[in-house]
Short mmCIF file of C-alpha atoms in Angstrom, two decimals:
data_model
loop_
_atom_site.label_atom_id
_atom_site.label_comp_id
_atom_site.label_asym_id
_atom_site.label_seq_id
_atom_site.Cartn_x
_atom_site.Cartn_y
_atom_site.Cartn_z
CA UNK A 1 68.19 131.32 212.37
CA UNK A 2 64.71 130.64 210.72
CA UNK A 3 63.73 126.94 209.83
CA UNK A 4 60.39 125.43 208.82
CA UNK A 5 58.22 122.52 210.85
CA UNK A 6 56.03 120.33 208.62
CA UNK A 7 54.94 117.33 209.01
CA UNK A 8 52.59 114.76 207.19
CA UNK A 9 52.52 116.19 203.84
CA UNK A 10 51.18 112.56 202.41
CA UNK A 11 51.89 113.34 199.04
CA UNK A 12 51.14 110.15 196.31
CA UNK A 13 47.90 109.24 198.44
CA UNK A 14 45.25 107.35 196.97
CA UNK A 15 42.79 109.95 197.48
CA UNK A 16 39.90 108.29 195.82
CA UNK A 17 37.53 108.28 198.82
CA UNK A 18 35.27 111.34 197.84
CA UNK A 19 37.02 111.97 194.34
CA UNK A 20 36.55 110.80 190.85
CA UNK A 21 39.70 108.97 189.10
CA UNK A 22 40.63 112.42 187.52
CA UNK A 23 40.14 114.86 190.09
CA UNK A 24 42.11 112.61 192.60
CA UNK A 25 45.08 112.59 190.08
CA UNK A 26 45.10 116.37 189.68
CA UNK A 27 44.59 116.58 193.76
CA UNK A 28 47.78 114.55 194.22
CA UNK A 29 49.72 117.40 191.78
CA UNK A 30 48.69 119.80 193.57
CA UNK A 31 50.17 118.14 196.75
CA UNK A 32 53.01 117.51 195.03
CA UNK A 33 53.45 120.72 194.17
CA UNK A 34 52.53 122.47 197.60
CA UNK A 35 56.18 120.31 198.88
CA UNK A 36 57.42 122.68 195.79
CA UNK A 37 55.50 125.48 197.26
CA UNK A 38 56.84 125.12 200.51
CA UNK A 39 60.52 124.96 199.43
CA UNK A 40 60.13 128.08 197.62
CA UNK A 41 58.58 130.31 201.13
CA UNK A 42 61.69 128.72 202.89
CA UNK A 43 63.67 129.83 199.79
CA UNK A 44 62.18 133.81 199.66
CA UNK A 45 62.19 133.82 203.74
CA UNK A 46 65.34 133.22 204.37
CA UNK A 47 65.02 129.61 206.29
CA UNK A 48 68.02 127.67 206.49
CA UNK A 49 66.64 124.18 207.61
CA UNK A 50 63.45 122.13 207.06
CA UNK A 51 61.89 119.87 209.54
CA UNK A 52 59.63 116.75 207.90
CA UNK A 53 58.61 115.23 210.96
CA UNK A 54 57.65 111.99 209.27
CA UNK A 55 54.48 111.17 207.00
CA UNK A 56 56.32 112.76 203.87
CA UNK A 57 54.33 110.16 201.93
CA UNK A 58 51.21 108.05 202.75
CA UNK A 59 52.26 104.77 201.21
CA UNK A 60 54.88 101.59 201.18
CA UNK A 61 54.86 102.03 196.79
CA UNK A 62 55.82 105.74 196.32
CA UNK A 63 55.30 106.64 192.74
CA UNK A 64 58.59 107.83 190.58
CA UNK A 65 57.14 110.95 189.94
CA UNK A 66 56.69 111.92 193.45
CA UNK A 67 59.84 110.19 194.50
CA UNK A 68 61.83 112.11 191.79
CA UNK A 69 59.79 115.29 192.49
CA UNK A 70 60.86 115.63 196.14
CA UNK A 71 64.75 115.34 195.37
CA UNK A 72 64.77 117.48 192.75
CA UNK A 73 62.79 120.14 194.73
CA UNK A 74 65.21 119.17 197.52
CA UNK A 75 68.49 119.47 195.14
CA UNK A 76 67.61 122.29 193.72
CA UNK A 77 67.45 124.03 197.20
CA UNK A 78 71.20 123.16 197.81
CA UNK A 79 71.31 126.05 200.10
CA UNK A 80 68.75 124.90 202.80
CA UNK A 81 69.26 121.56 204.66
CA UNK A 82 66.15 119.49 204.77
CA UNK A 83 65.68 116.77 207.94
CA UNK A 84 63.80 114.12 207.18
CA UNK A 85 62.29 111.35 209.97
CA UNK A 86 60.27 108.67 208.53
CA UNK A 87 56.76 107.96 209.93
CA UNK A 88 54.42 105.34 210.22
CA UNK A 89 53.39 105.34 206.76
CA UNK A 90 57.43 106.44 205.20
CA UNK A 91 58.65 103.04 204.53
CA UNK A 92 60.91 104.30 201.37
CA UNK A 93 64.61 104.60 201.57
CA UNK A 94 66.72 107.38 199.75
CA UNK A 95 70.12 105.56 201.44
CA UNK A 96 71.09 105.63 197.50
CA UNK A 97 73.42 107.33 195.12
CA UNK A 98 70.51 109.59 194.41
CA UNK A 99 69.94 111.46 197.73
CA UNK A 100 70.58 114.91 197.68
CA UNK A 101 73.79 115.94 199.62
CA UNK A 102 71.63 118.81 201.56
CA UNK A 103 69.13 115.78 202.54
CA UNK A 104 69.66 114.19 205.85
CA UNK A 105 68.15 111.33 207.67
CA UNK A 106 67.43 109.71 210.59
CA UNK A 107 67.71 105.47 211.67
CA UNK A 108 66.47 103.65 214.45
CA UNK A 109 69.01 105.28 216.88
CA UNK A 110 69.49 108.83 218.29
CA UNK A 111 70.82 110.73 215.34
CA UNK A 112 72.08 114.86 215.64
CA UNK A 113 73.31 117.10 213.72
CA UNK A 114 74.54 121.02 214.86
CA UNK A 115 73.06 123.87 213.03
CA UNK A 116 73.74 127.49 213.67
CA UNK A 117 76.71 129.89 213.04
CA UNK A 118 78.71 128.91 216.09
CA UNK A 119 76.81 125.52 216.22
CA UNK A 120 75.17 126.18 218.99
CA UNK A 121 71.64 124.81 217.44
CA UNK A 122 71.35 120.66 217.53
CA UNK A 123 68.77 118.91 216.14
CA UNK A 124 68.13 115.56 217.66
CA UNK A 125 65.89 112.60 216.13
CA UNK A 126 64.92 109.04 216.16
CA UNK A 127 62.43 106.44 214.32
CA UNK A 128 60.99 104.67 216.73
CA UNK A 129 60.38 101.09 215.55
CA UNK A 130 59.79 97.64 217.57
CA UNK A 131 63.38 97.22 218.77
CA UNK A 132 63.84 100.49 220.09
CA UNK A 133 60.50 101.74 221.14
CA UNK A 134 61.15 100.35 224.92
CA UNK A 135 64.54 102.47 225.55
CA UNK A 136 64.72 105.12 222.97
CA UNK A 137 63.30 107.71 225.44
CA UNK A 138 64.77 106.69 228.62
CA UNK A 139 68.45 106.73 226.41
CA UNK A 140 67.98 110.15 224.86
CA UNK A 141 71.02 112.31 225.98
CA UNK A 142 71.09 116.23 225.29
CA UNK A 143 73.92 118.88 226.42
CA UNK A 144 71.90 121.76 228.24
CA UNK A 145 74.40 124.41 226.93
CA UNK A 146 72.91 124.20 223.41
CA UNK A 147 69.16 124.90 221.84
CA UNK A 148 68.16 121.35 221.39
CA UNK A 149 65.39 120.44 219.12
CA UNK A 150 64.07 116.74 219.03
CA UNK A 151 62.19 115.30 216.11
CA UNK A 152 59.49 112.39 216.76
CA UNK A 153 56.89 110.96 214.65
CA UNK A 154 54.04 109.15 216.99
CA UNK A 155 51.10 110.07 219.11
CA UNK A 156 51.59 111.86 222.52
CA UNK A 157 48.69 110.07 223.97
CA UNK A 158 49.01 106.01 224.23
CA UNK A 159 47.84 103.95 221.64
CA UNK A 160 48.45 100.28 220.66
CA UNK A 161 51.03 100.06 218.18
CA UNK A 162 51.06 97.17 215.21
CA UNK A 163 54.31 96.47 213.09
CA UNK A 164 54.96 95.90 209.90
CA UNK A 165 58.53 95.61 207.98
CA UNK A 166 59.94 97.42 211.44
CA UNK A 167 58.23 100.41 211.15
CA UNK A 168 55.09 100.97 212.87
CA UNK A 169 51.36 100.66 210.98
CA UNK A 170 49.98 103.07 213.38
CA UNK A 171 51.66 105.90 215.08
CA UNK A 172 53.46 104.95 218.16
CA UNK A 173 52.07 106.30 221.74
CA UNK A 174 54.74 109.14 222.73
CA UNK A 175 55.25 109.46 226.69
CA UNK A 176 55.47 113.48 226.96
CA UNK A 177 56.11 112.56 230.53
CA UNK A 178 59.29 110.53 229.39
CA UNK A 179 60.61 113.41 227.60
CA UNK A 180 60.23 116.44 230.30
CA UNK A 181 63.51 117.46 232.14
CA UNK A 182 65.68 116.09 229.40
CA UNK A 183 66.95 119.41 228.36
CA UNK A 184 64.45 120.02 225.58
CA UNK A 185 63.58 123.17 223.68
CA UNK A 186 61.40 122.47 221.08
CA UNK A 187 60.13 118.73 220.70
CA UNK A 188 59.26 118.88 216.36
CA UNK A 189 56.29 116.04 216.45
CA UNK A 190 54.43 114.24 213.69
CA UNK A 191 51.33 112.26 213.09
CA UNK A 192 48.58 114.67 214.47
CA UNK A 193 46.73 116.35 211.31
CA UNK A 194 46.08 119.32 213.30
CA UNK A 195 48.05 121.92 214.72
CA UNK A 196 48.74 121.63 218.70
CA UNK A 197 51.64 123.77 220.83
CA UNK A 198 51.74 123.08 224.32
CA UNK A 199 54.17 123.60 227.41
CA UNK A 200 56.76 120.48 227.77
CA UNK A 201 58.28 121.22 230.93
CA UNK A 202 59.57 124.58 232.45
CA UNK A 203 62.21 124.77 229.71
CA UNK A 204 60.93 123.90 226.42
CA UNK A 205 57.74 123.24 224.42
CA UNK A 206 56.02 120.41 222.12
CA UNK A 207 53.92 121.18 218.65
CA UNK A 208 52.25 119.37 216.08
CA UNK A 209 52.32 121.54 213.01
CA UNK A 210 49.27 119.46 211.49
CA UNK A 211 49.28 118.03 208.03
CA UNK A 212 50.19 120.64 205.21
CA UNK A 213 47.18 120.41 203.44
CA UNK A 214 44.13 118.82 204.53
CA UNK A 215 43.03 115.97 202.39
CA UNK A 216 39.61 114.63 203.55
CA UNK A 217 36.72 116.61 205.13
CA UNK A 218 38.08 115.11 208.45
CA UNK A 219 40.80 117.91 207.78
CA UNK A 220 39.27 120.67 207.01
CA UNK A 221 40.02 124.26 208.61
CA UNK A 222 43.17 125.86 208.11
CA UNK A 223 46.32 123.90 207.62
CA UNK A 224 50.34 124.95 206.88
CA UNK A 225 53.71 124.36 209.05
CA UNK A 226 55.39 125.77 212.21
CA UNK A 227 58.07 129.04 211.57
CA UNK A 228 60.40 128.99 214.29
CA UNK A 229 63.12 131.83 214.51
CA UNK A 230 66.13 131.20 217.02
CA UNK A 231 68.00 133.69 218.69
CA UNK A 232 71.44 131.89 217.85
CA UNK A 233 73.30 134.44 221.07
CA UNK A 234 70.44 134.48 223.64
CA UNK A 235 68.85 130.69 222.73
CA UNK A 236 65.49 132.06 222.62
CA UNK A 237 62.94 131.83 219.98
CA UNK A 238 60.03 132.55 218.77
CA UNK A 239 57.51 130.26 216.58
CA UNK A 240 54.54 130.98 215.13
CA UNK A 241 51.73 128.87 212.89
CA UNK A 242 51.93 129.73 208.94
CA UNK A 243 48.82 129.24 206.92
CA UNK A 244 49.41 127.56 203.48
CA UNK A 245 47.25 125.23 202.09
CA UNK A 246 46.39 125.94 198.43
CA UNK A 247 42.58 125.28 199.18
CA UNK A 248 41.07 124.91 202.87
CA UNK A 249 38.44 122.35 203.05
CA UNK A 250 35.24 122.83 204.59
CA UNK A 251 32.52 120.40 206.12
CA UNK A 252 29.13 122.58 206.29
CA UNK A 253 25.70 121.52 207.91
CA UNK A 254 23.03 123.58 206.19
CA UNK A 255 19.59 123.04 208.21
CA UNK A 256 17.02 123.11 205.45
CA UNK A 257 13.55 121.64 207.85
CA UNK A 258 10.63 123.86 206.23
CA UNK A 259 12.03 124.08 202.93
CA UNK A 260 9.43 124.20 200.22
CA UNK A 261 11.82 124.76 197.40
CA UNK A 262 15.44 124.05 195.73
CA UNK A 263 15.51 127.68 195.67
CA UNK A 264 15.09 128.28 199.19
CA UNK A 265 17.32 125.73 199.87
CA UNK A 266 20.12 126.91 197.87
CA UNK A 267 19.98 130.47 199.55
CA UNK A 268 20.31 128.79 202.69
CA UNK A 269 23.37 126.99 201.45
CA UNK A 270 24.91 130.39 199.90
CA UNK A 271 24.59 132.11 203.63
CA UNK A 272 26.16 128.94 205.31
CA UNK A 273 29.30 128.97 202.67
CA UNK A 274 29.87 133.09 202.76
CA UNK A 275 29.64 133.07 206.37
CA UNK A 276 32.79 130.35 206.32
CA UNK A 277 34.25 132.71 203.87
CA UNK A 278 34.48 129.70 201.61
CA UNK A 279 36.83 130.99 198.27
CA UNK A 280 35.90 129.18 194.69
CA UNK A 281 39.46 127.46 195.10
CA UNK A 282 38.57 125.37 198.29
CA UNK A 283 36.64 122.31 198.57
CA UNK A 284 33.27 121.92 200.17
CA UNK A 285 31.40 118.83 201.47
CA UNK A 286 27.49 120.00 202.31
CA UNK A 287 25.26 118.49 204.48
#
């Protein structure tokens, strides 16, 4: 069985912090559209689920084209199930008549749901708020027998956490420590904008797929989602990092000291960008 990690797609953001009014608008269609883009892969490559491991927007107003973009995308993908756990900066709520029956979502307590031919496959998630932050690790409860993924949206390194309308402002700290010999597999995490897979304990592992696409220079280098492919008989699996972003950003010193034209200057720019193998699609911010 083949399904997708992603996390922290941020689509409707602002993005007006090194963009003019109208390239920020056609920035946030393209975003839009990479969610689009992404559906389609899972469609061609045969992946039955989707992971969003929270951060599917950036903001508490979502706009109704982006809301109405995602469930159509969603709907008209009835064929792969999509898993959706809110993040720090999720605060909408498609509990209405218009959620997509192949759209599934998590609360403030342990949620699952099996997956698999013989169901052997269990994905396993919470939203960690103010209530339940204190005992929502300590209560997690997995059966060994079965490949359990867990889905968490914080930061695996401490952190101090600030509330608003339940939901955290900033990423919670996630204990790592707290979540070893619990019977894990694959622990599906959130809120890191770069890509991270590490050992969780002797059984099962821990990744960050990194944001989608980057959106700020503090994101540049390559960014995509997590393909994981389960061995439904013998458990197993293998996962592997998927490059996908429509354009990579780039953030480039160029050392121009002894200069003595804009000429020279600009050749020493054009060496810096080909040796990044910079494309005319991606986005470059020189220094």
């Amino acid at each position: 069985m083949k399904l997708i990690h992603c996390a922290d797609l941020h689509l409707d953001s602002r993005l007006n912090t090194h963009l003019g009014r109208e390239q920020a608008k056609r920035r946030r269609d393209e975003l839009l559209r990479n969610f689009e883009r992404l559906a389609g892969y899972a469609e061609e490559n045969g992946v039955e689920a989707v992971l969003i491991a929270g951060d599917l927007f950036d903001r508490d107003m979502v706009s109704a084209l982006a809301r109405s973009t995602v469930l159509s995308v969603i709907a008209a993908h009835p064929q792969i199930r999509f898993y959706y756990l809110r993040g720090n900066h999720d605060k909408g709520d498609y509990t209405d008549s218009s959620r997509p029956r192949n759209l599934f979502l998590f609360g403030n307590r342990w949620k699952s749901w099996q997956e698999g031919a013989d169901g052997r496959i269990m994905i396993t998630g919470i939203e960690l708020t103010r209530e339940n932050l204190s005992h929502a690790l300590s209560a997690l409860r997995l059966e060994p027998g079965l490949f359990n993924i867990v889905m968490l949206h914080g930061q695996e390194t401490g952190g101090t956490a600030a509330v608003a309308s339940g939901h955290f402002a900033y990423a919670v700290p996630i204990s790592i420590r707290a979540l070893q010999g619990k019977g894990i597999d694959y622990l599906a995490l959130g809120h890191v904008h770069s890509y991270k897979y590490a050992k969780l304990d002797s059984r099962g592992v821990y990744c960050y797929p990194g944001c989608l696409e980057g959106r700020g220079f503090d994101e540049s280098g390559p960014h995509g989602f997590v393909l994981l492919d389960i061995d439904e008989k013998k458990l197993r699996f293998s996962a592997r990092f998927v490059p996908f972003a429509r354009r990579t950003l780039y953030a480039v010193d160029v050392d121009v000291t002894g200069c003595r034209s804009t000429a020279q200057i600009n050749d020493l720019i054009r060496d810096a960008l080909q040796s990044k193998a910079c494309t005319e699609k991606d986005m470059v911010d020189i220094t």
